[in-house]
Amino acid sequence: MNYKKSYCMLVTGIWSGVVMIFIGGCLEIRCGVAMIGNAIAVIGLMLMAGGIVQALIFYKCPNCGKRFNIRGRQPKFCPECGCELE
Protein backbone atom coordinates (compact mmCIF):
# COMPACT_ATOMS: atom_id res chain seq x y z
CA MET A 1 0.00 0.00 0.00
CA ASN A 2 1.35 3.45 -0.81
CA TYR A 3 1.37 6.47 1.47
CA LYS A 4 -1.49 8.24 -0.35
CA LYS A 5 -3.92 5.37 0.19
CA SER A 6 -2.76 5.06 3.78
CA TYR A 7 -3.40 8.75 4.43
CA CYS A 8 -6.85 8.50 2.84
CA MET A 9 -7.68 5.48 5.02
CA LEU A 10 -6.43 7.33 8.11
CA VAL A 11 -8.66 10.35 7.47
CA THR A 12 -11.64 8.18 6.54
CA GLY A 13 -11.21 6.00 9.63
CA ILE A 14 -10.94 8.97 11.97
CA TRP A 15 -13.97 10.82 10.58
CA SER A 16 -16.10 7.67 10.28
CA GLY A 17 -15.26 6.81 13.86
CA VAL A 18 -16.18 10.28 15.08
CA VAL A 19 -19.53 10.14 13.28
CA MET A 20 -20.31 6.68 14.64
CA ILE A 21 -19.42 7.69 18.19
CA PHE A 22 -21.69 10.72 17.84
CA ILE A 23 -24.55 8.57 16.50
CA GLY A 24 -24.06 6.05 19.30
CA GLY A 25 -24.14 8.80 21.89
CA CYS A 26 -27.28 10.32 20.39
CA LEU A 27 -29.03 6.95 20.37
CA GLU A 28 -28.17 6.42 24.00
CA ILE A 29 -29.26 9.90 25.13
CA ARG A 30 -32.34 10.47 22.96
CA CYS A 31 -33.81 7.01 22.56
CA GLY A 32 -32.59 5.33 25.72
CA VAL A 33 -31.13 2.45 23.70
CA ALA A 34 -27.93 2.09 25.68
CA MET A 35 -26.81 -1.31 24.40
CA ILE A 36 -27.09 -0.43 20.71
CA GLY A 37 -25.63 3.05 21.26
CA ASN A 38 -22.65 1.61 23.10
CA ALA A 39 -22.10 -1.01 20.40
CA ILE A 40 -22.10 1.65 17.67
CA ALA A 41 -19.69 3.80 19.70
CA VAL A 42 -17.32 0.85 20.18
CA ILE A 43 -17.39 0.18 16.42
CA GLY A 44 -16.52 3.85 15.90
CA LEU A 45 -13.57 3.56 18.29
CA MET A 46 -12.37 0.47 16.44
CA LEU A 47 -12.55 2.33 13.11
CA MET A 48 -10.47 5.15 14.56
CA ALA A 49 -7.92 2.76 16.05
CA GLY A 50 -7.72 0.77 12.81
CA GLY A 51 -7.07 3.92 10.79
CA ILE A 52 -4.31 5.01 13.14
CA VAL A 53 -2.64 1.59 13.31
CA GLN A 54 -2.58 1.11 9.54
CA ALA A 55 -1.14 4.63 9.15
CA LEU A 56 1.63 3.83 11.63
CA ILE A 57 2.51 0.82 9.48
CA PHE A 58 2.05 2.11 5.91
CA TYR A 59 2.25 5.94 5.98
CA LYS A 60 5.93 6.30 5.15
CA CYS A 61 8.30 7.52 2.45
CA PRO A 62 8.43 5.19 -0.55
CA ASN A 63 12.12 5.99 -1.02
CA CYS A 64 13.73 5.76 2.43
CA GLY A 65 10.97 4.20 4.55
CA LYS A 66 10.87 7.01 7.15
CA ARG A 67 7.44 7.36 8.78
CA PHE A 68 5.56 10.59 8.18
CA ASN A 69 3.88 12.54 10.96
CA ILE A 70 0.23 11.42 11.04
CA ARG A 71 -0.87 14.59 12.84
CA GLY A 72 -0.17 16.87 9.90
CA ARG A 73 -0.98 17.13 6.24
CA GLN A 74 0.58 15.05 3.52
CA PRO A 75 4.12 16.30 2.94
CA LYS A 76 5.32 17.39 -0.49
CA PHE A 77 8.88 16.31 0.32
CA CYS A 78 10.19 13.59 2.59
CA PRO A 79 11.52 15.19 5.80
CA GLU A 80 14.33 12.61 6.02
CA CYS A 81 15.72 12.08 2.51
CA GLY A 82 14.22 15.14 0.76
CA CYS A 83 12.79 13.24 -2.19
CA GLU A 84 9.82 14.87 -3.90
CA LEU A 85 6.56 13.05 -3.29
CA GLU A 86 3.90 12.88 -5.98
PDB file of C-alpha atoms in Angstrom:
ATOM      1  CA  MET A   1       0.000   0.000   0.000  1.00  0.00           C
ATOM      2  CA  ASN A   2       1.347   3.449  -0.805  1.00  0.00           C
ATOM      3  CA  TYR A   3       1.371   6.475   1.472  1.00  0.00           C
ATOM      4  CA  LYS A   4      -1.490   8.241  -0.346  1.00  0.00           C
ATOM      5  CA  LYS A   5      -3.920   5.370   0.191  1.00  0.00           C
ATOM      6  CA  SER A   6      -2.764   5.056   3.776  1.00  0.00           C
ATOM      7  CA  TYR A   7      -3.401   8.752   4.429  1.00  0.00           C
ATOM      8  CA  CYS A   8      -6.854   8.501   2.836  1.00  0.00           C
ATOM      9  CA  MET A   9      -7.677   5.484   5.015  1.00  0.00           C
ATOM     10  CA  LEU A  10      -6.434   7.334   8.107  1.00  0.00           C
ATOM     11  CA  VAL A  11      -8.663  10.354   7.473  1.00  0.00           C
ATOM     12  CA  THR A  12     -11.642   8.177   6.537  1.00  0.00           C
ATOM     13  CA  GLY A  13     -11.213   5.998   9.628  1.00  0.00           C
ATOM     14  CA  ILE A  14     -10.939   8.969  11.970  1.00  0.00           C
ATOM     15  CA  TRP A  15     -13.971  10.821  10.579  1.00  0.00           C
ATOM     16  CA  SER A  16     -16.097   7.675  10.276  1.00  0.00           C
ATOM     17  CA  GLY A  17     -15.255   6.807  13.859  1.00  0.00           C
ATOM     18  CA  VAL A  18     -16.177  10.279  15.084  1.00  0.00           C
ATOM     19  CA  VAL A  19     -19.525  10.138  13.277  1.00  0.00           C
ATOM     20  CA  MET A  20     -20.315   6.678  14.639  1.00  0.00           C
ATOM     21  CA  ILE A  21     -19.420   7.695  18.188  1.00  0.00           C
ATOM     22  CA  PHE A  22     -21.694  10.719  17.842  1.00  0.00           C
ATOM     23  CA  ILE A  23     -24.550   8.567  16.501  1.00  0.00           C
ATOM     24  CA  GLY A  24     -24.059   6.047  19.303  1.00  0.00           C
ATOM     25  CA  GLY A  25     -24.139   8.797  21.894  1.00  0.00           C
ATOM     26  CA  CYS A  26     -27.276  10.316  20.392  1.00  0.00           C
ATOM     27  CA  LEU A  27     -29.027   6.951  20.371  1.00  0.00           C
ATOM     28  CA  GLU A  28     -28.173   6.421  24.001  1.00  0.00           C
ATOM     29  CA  ILE A  29     -29.260   9.904  25.131  1.00  0.00           C
ATOM     30  CA  ARG A  30     -32.342  10.469  22.958  1.00  0.00           C
ATOM     31  CA  CYS A  31     -33.807   7.008  22.557  1.00  0.00           C
ATOM     32  CA  GLY A  32     -32.591   5.329  25.723  1.00  0.00           C
ATOM     33  CA  VAL A  33     -31.131   2.448  23.704  1.00  0.00           C
ATOM     34  CA  ALA A  34     -27.927   2.088  25.685  1.00  0.00           C
ATOM     35  CA  MET A  35     -26.810  -1.306  24.397  1.00  0.00           C
ATOM     36  CA  ILE A  36     -27.092  -0.433  20.706  1.00  0.00           C
ATOM     37  CA  GLY A  37     -25.633   3.046  21.256  1.00  0.00           C
ATOM     38  CA  ASN A  38     -22.649   1.611  23.097  1.00  0.00           C
ATOM     39  CA  ALA A  39     -22.102  -1.007  20.399  1.00  0.00           C
ATOM     40  CA  ILE A  40     -22.100   1.653  17.667  1.00  0.00           C
ATOM     41  CA  ALA A  41     -19.693   3.803  19.699  1.00  0.00           C
ATOM     42  CA  VAL A  42     -17.325   0.854  20.175  1.00  0.00           C
ATOM     43  CA  ILE A  43     -17.385   0.177  16.423  1.00  0.00           C
ATOM     44  CA  GLY A  44     -16.515   3.848  15.901  1.00  0.00           C
ATOM     45  CA  LEU A  45     -13.569   3.564  18.287  1.00  0.00           C
ATOM     46  CA  MET A  46     -12.375   0.466  16.442  1.00  0.00           C
ATOM     47  CA  LEU A  47     -12.551   2.333  13.114  1.00  0.00           C
ATOM     48  CA  MET A  48     -10.468   5.153  14.556  1.00  0.00           C
ATOM     49  CA  ALA A  49      -7.918   2.764  16.047  1.00  0.00           C
ATOM     50  CA  GLY A  50      -7.716   0.771  12.809  1.00  0.00           C
ATOM     51  CA  GLY A  51      -7.066   3.918  10.788  1.00  0.00           C
ATOM     52  CA  ILE A  52      -4.309   5.012  13.136  1.00  0.00           C
ATOM     53  CA  VAL A  53      -2.639   1.586  13.312  1.00  0.00           C
ATOM     54  CA  GLN A  54      -2.579   1.106   9.543  1.00  0.00           C
ATOM     55  CA  ALA A  55      -1.137   4.628   9.153  1.00  0.00           C
ATOM     56  CA  LEU A  56       1.631   3.831  11.628  1.00  0.00           C
ATOM     57  CA  ILE A  57       2.505   0.824   9.475  1.00  0.00           C
ATOM     58  CA  PHE A  58       2.045   2.112   5.914  1.00  0.00           C
ATOM     59  CA  TYR A  59       2.247   5.942   5.980  1.00  0.00           C
ATOM     60  CA  LYS A  60       5.932   6.302   5.154  1.00  0.00           C
ATOM     61  CA  CYS A  61       8.298   7.522   2.453  1.00  0.00           C
ATOM     62  CA  PRO A  62       8.430   5.191  -0.551  1.00  0.00           C
ATOM     63  CA  ASN A  63      12.116   5.992  -1.017  1.00  0.00           C
ATOM     64  CA  CYS A  64      13.732   5.762   2.430  1.00  0.00           C
ATOM     65  CA  GLY A  65      10.970   4.199   4.552  1.00  0.00           C
ATOM     66  CA  LYS A  66      10.871   7.012   7.147  1.00  0.00           C
ATOM     67  CA  ARG A  67       7.442   7.361   8.780  1.00  0.00           C
ATOM     68  CA  PHE A  68       5.559  10.587   8.179  1.00  0.00           C
ATOM     69  CA  ASN A  69       3.880  12.535  10.962  1.00  0.00           C
ATOM     70  CA  ILE A  70       0.228  11.418  11.037  1.00  0.00           C
ATOM     71  CA  ARG A  71      -0.873  14.588  12.838  1.00  0.00           C
ATOM     72  CA  GLY A  72      -0.174  16.869   9.897  1.00  0.00           C
ATOM     73  CA  ARG A  73      -0.985  17.134   6.238  1.00  0.00           C
ATOM     74  CA  GLN A  74       0.576  15.049   3.516  1.00  0.00           C
ATOM     75  CA  PRO A  75       4.115  16.299   2.937  1.00  0.00           C
ATOM     76  CA  LYS A  76       5.316  17.392  -0.487  1.00  0.00           C
ATOM     77  CA  PHE A  77       8.878  16.314   0.321  1.00  0.00           C
ATOM     78  CA  CYS A  78      10.192  13.593   2.591  1.00  0.00           C
ATOM     79  CA  PRO A  79      11.522  15.186   5.801  1.00  0.00           C
ATOM     80  CA  GLU A  80      14.325  12.612   6.015  1.00  0.00           C
ATOM     81  CA  CYS A  81      15.720  12.079   2.512  1.00  0.00           C
ATOM     82  CA  GLY A  82      14.218  15.136   0.760  1.00  0.00           C
ATOM     83  CA  CYS A  83      12.788  13.237  -2.194  1.00  0.00           C
ATOM     84  CA  GLU A  84       9.820  14.873  -3.899  1.00  0.00           C
ATOM     85  CA  LEU A  85       6.560  13.051  -3.286  1.00  0.00           C
ATOM     86  CA  GLU A  86       3.897  12.881  -5.983  1.00  0.00           C
TER      87      GLU A  86
END
